[in-house]
Amino acid sequence: MTAYRSDKIYLDHAATTPLDTEVFRKMTPYFTDVFGNASSQHCFGREAANALTCARDEVARAVGVASKEIYFTSGGTEADNLGIKGISLANADRGKHIIVSAIEHPAVLESAFSLKKFGYEITLVMPDGDGVIRPESVEKALRPDTVLVAVMSANNETGAIQPIREIYERVHAAGAYLWCDCVQSAGALPFELFPADGWAISAHKFNGPKGVGVARIRSGVRFDPQMCGGHQERGLRGGTINTPAIVGLAEALKMSQNNSEKVNAYVSSLRDSFESCVLKLCEGVRINGANARRLPSHSDMSIGGCDGQNVVMLLDMQGVAASTGAACSSGATTPSHVLSAMGLSEDLVRGGVRFSFGRENTPQEAERAAHILAQVVSSIRKSL
Ligand code: PLP
């Protein structure tokens, strides 16, 4: 359950979700009563350290890996930086070629490209027209000196789910490591669908707190710490442990996984009825990734003849919250690199708008949002 109530319609769950009230309740004592530093040796520290151990075990159980493979971070961005840079730099002796899918979040893309100054070569793999990275395309890009491949579990704009199992087989056969950004799928889809040598998740995407995430790195995979100056997380991620946030992440992950079947069915029914209503009311709308397997929450559309930024602004004035491109970097007016990589025309890239549903939304909201969108689109087209 979440406490947020609003007369506005929030359709931006891919950007962030409201904190679950039960998660908040579980976190509260760790702000006030159990405030010790988990690295301290006295009883206050031990209490916090116990909470940390429990949270790590809970996360490990929820995702089916060993506790020692879990490294807590400040979120998805840091986890991606740790995985991409940490693994590539520590394994330079295996090669300096990295393959990255062109639809990755900037946290992955920019981490990979930052390694060019250390002599790494980066190959981008393009998706098909539905935003799916084909395993054959990854296979073609693999080289004897490929050290790491990064393909996300599901795209943050289109929601398109990637064939990670097939990609992993090919990457492994070539002796490289696979990094999988699971930030958008965590809590909604089981981790077994995305076998990899490491992955990133972020609690605020599944009704947990902001500013906390996990980098899971398979035992035996060497990586260099990217945060120096402390011995926390077995010396591999320095910084005082954020006990309340980590307790919240563990609880939110467990809860969302336990409820995922019911929530996915509900959320996808809202999304599907929203899309069919929009398609009925508006001409010239393309649902991006429509032929791919998609996350239940995401609805990314390109609205011909409209500027997505404009649509989002007018929707906001009518009380509907949506976004263009990657909302976490909103403020940026650059066109979506994801839609461009999918080969959409300039007009359709410019007209991209993402709606993402959550368990708090209602069927009435889905229908109202579709009607408001139709009015907005019609007023923009009339003004041209
Ligand atoms: N990766 C993906 C796919 C995302 O969607 C996001 C945020 O939207 C991130 C990484 C970054 O996560 P965080 O906001 O926790 O830094």
CSV table of C-alpha atoms in Angstrom, one decimal, residues 23-240:
chain,number,residue,atom,x,y,z
A,23,VAL,CA,8.4,-0.5,3.8
A,24,PHE,CA,8.5,3.0,5.4
A,25,ARG,CA,7.3,1.5,8.7
A,26,LYS,CA,10.1,-1.1,8.6
A,27,MET,CA,12.7,1.6,7.8
A,28,THR,CA,11.7,4.1,10.5
A,29,PRO,CA,13.5,2.6,13.6
A,30,TYR,CA,16.8,2.6,11.6
A,31,PHE,CA,16.7,6.4,11.3
A,32,THR,CA,16.0,7.0,15.0
A,33,ASP,CA,16.6,4.1,17.4
A,34,VAL,CA,19.0,1.8,15.6
A,35,PHE,CA,21.2,4.6,14.4
A,36,GLY,CA,24.6,3.0,15.0
A,37,ASN,CA,27.3,2.9,12.3
A,38,ALA,CA,27.2,-0.7,11.0
A,39,SER,CA,31.0,-0.7,11.0
A,40,SER,CA,31.4,0.3,14.7
A,41,GLN,CA,32.4,-2.4,17.1
A,42,HIS,CA,30.2,-1.6,20.0
A,43,CYS,CA,26.6,-2.8,20.5
A,44,PHE,CA,25.1,0.2,18.6
A,45,GLY,CA,27.1,-0.8,15.6
A,46,ARG,CA,26.4,-4.5,16.0
A,47,GLU,CA,22.6,-3.8,15.9
A,48,ALA,CA,23.0,-2.0,12.6
A,49,ALA,CA,25.3,-4.6,11.3
A,50,ASN,CA,22.8,-7.3,12.2
A,51,ALA,CA,20.1,-5.5,10.2
A,52,LEU,CA,22.5,-5.2,7.3
A,53,THR,CA,23.3,-8.9,7.4
A,54,CYS,CA,19.5,-9.8,7.5
A,55,ALA,CA,18.8,-7.4,4.6
A,56,ARG,CA,21.6,-8.9,2.5
A,57,ASP,CA,20.4,-12.4,3.2
A,58,GLU,CA,16.8,-11.4,2.3
A,59,VAL,CA,17.9,-9.8,-1.0
A,60,ALA,CA,20.1,-12.8,-1.9
A,61,ARG,CA,17.2,-15.2,-1.1
A,62,ALA,CA,14.7,-13.1,-3.1
A,63,VAL,CA,17.0,-13.2,-6.2
A,64,GLY,CA,18.4,-16.7,-5.8
A,65,VAL,CA,22.1,-15.9,-5.4
A,66,ALA,CA,24.7,-16.1,-2.6
A,67,SER,CA,24.7,-13.2,0.0
A,68,LYS,CA,28.4,-12.5,-0.7
A,69,GLU,CA,27.5,-11.6,-4.3
A,70,ILE,CA,25.4,-8.6,-3.1
A,71,TYR,CA,27.0,-5.2,-2.9
A,72,PHE,CA,24.8,-2.3,-1.7
A,73,THR,CA,25.2,1.0,-3.6
A,74,SER,CA,23.5,4.4,-3.7
A,75,GLY,CA,21.3,3.3,-6.6
A,76,GLY,CA,21.2,2.0,-10.1
A,77,THR,CA,23.6,4.5,-11.5
A,78,GLU,CA,26.3,3.6,-9.1
A,79,ALA,CA,25.7,-0.1,-9.5
A,80,ASP,CA,26.1,0.2,-13.3
A,81,ASN,CA,29.3,2.2,-12.9
A,82,LEU,CA,30.6,-0.4,-10.5
A,83,GLY,CA,29.8,-3.3,-12.8
A,84,ILE,CA,30.9,-1.8,-16.1
A,85,LYS,CA,34.0,0.0,-15.0
A,86,GLY,CA,34.9,-2.2,-12.1
A,87,ILE,CA,34.7,-5.5,-14.1
A,88,SER,CA,36.3,-4.1,-17.3
A,89,LEU,CA,39.2,-2.5,-15.5
A,90,ALA,CA,40.0,-5.5,-13.3
A,91,ASN,CA,40.0,-7.8,-16.3
A,92,ALA,CA,42.0,-5.7,-18.7
A,93,ASP,CA,44.3,-8.7,-19.2
A,94,ARG,CA,41.4,-10.6,-20.9
A,95,GLY,CA,40.9,-7.8,-23.5
A,96,LYS,CA,39.9,-4.2,-23.8
A,97,HIS,CA,36.8,-4.5,-26.1
A,98,ILE,CA,33.3,-3.8,-24.6
A,99,ILE,CA,30.0,-4.4,-26.3
A,100,VAL,CA,27.1,-2.2,-25.2
A,101,SER,CA,23.5,-2.3,-26.6
A,102,ALA,CA,22.5,1.1,-28.1
A,103,ILE,CA,19.3,1.2,-26.0
A,104,GLU,CA,21.1,1.2,-22.6
A,105,HIS,CA,20.5,3.8,-19.9
A,106,PRO,CA,23.1,6.6,-19.8
A,107,ALA,CA,24.4,5.0,-16.6
A,108,VAL,CA,25.7,2.1,-18.7
A,109,LEU,CA,26.5,3.9,-21.9
A,110,GLU,CA,28.5,6.6,-20.3
A,111,SER,CA,30.3,4.2,-18.0
A,112,ALA,CA,31.4,2.2,-21.0
A,113,PHE,CA,32.4,5.2,-23.0
A,114,SER,CA,34.4,6.7,-20.1
A,115,LEU,CA,36.8,3.7,-20.5
A,116,LYS,CA,37.9,4.9,-23.9
A,117,LYS,CA,40.5,7.0,-22.2
A,118,PHE,CA,42.1,3.8,-20.8
A,119,GLY,CA,42.3,2.3,-24.3
A,120,TYR,CA,39.0,0.4,-24.4
A,121,GLU,CA,37.2,0.0,-27.6
A,122,ILE,CA,33.4,0.2,-27.5
A,123,THR,CA,31.0,-1.5,-30.0
A,124,LEU,CA,27.3,-0.5,-30.0
A,125,VAL,CA,24.8,-3.2,-31.0
A,126,MET,CA,21.6,-1.9,-32.6
A,127,PRO,CA,18.1,-3.2,-31.7
A,128,ASP,CA,15.4,-4.2,-34.2
A,129,GLY,CA,12.4,-2.0,-35.0
A,130,ASP,CA,10.7,-3.1,-31.8
A,131,GLY,CA,13.6,-2.2,-29.6
A,132,VAL,CA,14.9,-5.8,-29.0
A,133,ILE,CA,18.6,-6.7,-29.1
A,134,ARG,CA,18.9,-9.8,-31.2
A,135,PRO,CA,21.3,-12.5,-29.8
A,136,GLU,CA,22.8,-12.9,-33.3
A,137,SER,CA,23.7,-9.2,-33.4
A,138,VAL,CA,25.6,-9.6,-30.1
A,139,GLU,CA,27.3,-12.7,-31.4
A,140,LYS,CA,28.4,-10.9,-34.5
A,141,ALA,CA,30.0,-8.2,-32.4
A,142,LEU,CA,31.9,-10.6,-30.1
A,143,ARG,CA,35.7,-10.7,-30.5
A,144,PRO,CA,38.5,-12.7,-28.9
A,145,ASP,CA,39.4,-9.5,-26.8
A,146,THR,CA,35.8,-8.8,-25.7
A,147,VAL,CA,35.9,-8.5,-21.9
A,148,LEU,CA,32.3,-7.4,-21.2
A,149,VAL,CA,28.9,-7.2,-22.8
A,150,ALA,CA,26.1,-5.0,-21.4
A,151,VAL,CA,22.5,-5.6,-22.3
A,152,MET,CA,19.6,-4.5,-20.1
A,153,SER,CA,16.8,-6.8,-18.9
A,154,ALA,CA,14.0,-4.4,-20.2
A,155,ASN,CA,14.2,-1.0,-21.7
A,156,ASN,CA,13.3,2.0,-19.6
A,157,GLU,CA,11.5,3.7,-22.4
A,158,THR,CA,9.7,1.0,-24.4
A,159,GLY,CA,9.6,-1.7,-21.7
A,160,ALA,CA,10.9,-4.2,-24.3
A,161,ILE,CA,12.2,-7.3,-22.6
A,162,GLN,CA,15.5,-8.5,-23.9
A,163,PRO,CA,16.4,-12.2,-24.7
A,164,ILE,CA,19.1,-12.2,-22.0
A,165,ARG,CA,19.3,-16.0,-21.7
A,166,GLU,CA,20.2,-16.4,-25.4
A,167,ILE,CA,22.6,-13.5,-25.2
A,168,TYR,CA,24.3,-14.9,-22.1
A,169,GLU,CA,24.9,-18.3,-23.8
A,170,ARG,CA,26.7,-16.6,-26.7
A,171,VAL,CA,28.7,-14.2,-24.4
A,172,HIS,CA,29.8,-17.0,-22.2
A,173,ALA,CA,30.8,-19.2,-25.1
A,174,ALA,CA,33.1,-16.4,-26.2
A,175,GLY,CA,34.7,-16.1,-22.8
A,176,ALA,CA,33.3,-12.7,-22.0
A,177,TYR,CA,31.2,-11.4,-19.0
A,178,LEU,CA,27.6,-10.2,-19.3
A,179,TRP,CA,26.4,-7.2,-17.3
A,180,CYS,CA,22.6,-6.8,-17.2
A,181,ASP,CA,20.9,-3.6,-15.9
A,182,CYS,CA,17.8,-5.0,-14.2
A,183,VAL,CA,16.6,-1.7,-12.9
A,184,GLN,CA,13.3,-1.6,-14.8
A,185,SER,CA,12.4,-5.3,-14.4
A,186,ALA,CA,13.3,-5.8,-10.7
A,187,GLY,CA,10.3,-6.5,-8.6
A,188,ALA,CA,8.1,-7.2,-11.7
A,189,LEU,CA,9.9,-10.1,-13.4
A,190,PRO,CA,11.9,-13.0,-11.9
A,191,PHE,CA,15.6,-12.7,-12.0
A,192,GLU,CA,15.9,-16.2,-13.5
A,193,LEU,CA,14.9,-14.7,-16.8
A,194,PHE,CA,18.1,-12.7,-16.8
A,195,PRO,CA,21.1,-14.8,-16.1
A,196,ALA,CA,24.3,-12.7,-16.1
A,197,ASP,CA,27.6,-12.3,-14.4
A,198,GLY,CA,26.4,-9.2,-12.7
A,199,TRP,CA,23.4,-6.9,-12.6
A,200,ALA,CA,22.1,-3.6,-11.1
A,201,ILE,CA,18.8,-2.8,-9.4
A,202,SER,CA,17.4,0.3,-7.7
A,203,ALA,CA,14.9,0.3,-4.9
A,204,HIS,CA,12.9,3.4,-5.9
A,205,LYS,CA,11.6,1.6,-9.0
A,206,PHE,CA,9.7,-1.0,-6.9
A,207,ASN,CA,8.1,1.1,-4.2
A,208,GLY,CA,11.3,1.3,-2.1
A,209,PRO,CA,13.3,4.3,-1.0
A,210,LYS,CA,15.4,6.5,-3.3
A,211,GLY,CA,19.2,6.5,-3.2
A,212,VAL,CA,19.8,2.8,-2.6
A,213,GLY,CA,20.5,-0.1,-5.0
A,214,VAL,CA,22.4,-3.3,-5.5
A,215,ALA,CA,25.2,-4.4,-7.7
A,216,ARG,CA,25.2,-8.2,-7.8
A,217,ILE,CA,28.5,-9.6,-9.0
A,218,ARG,CA,29.0,-13.3,-9.4
A,219,SER,CA,31.6,-14.8,-7.1
A,220,GLY,CA,34.8,-15.4,-9.0
A,221,VAL,CA,34.3,-12.3,-11.2
A,222,ARG,CA,37.1,-9.8,-10.4
A,223,PHE,CA,36.2,-6.1,-10.2
A,224,ASP,CA,37.9,-3.0,-9.0
A,225,PRO,CA,36.1,-0.8,-6.4
A,226,GLN,CA,34.9,2.5,-7.8
A,227,MET,CA,34.3,4.1,-4.4
A,228,CYS,CA,37.5,4.3,-2.4
A,229,GLY,CA,38.1,5.5,1.1
A,230,GLY,CA,36.3,3.0,3.3
A,231,HIS,CA,36.3,-0.7,4.0
A,232,GLN,CA,32.6,-1.3,3.8
A,233,GLU,CA,31.1,-4.0,1.6
A,234,ARG,CA,34.3,-6.1,2.0
A,235,GLY,CA,36.5,-3.3,0.9
A,236,LEU,CA,34.8,-3.1,-2.5
A,237,ARG,CA,32.4,-0.2,-2.0
A,238,GLY,CA,33.5,2.4,0.5
A,239,GLY,CA,31.0,4.6,2.4
A,240,THR,CA,29.0,4.5,5.6
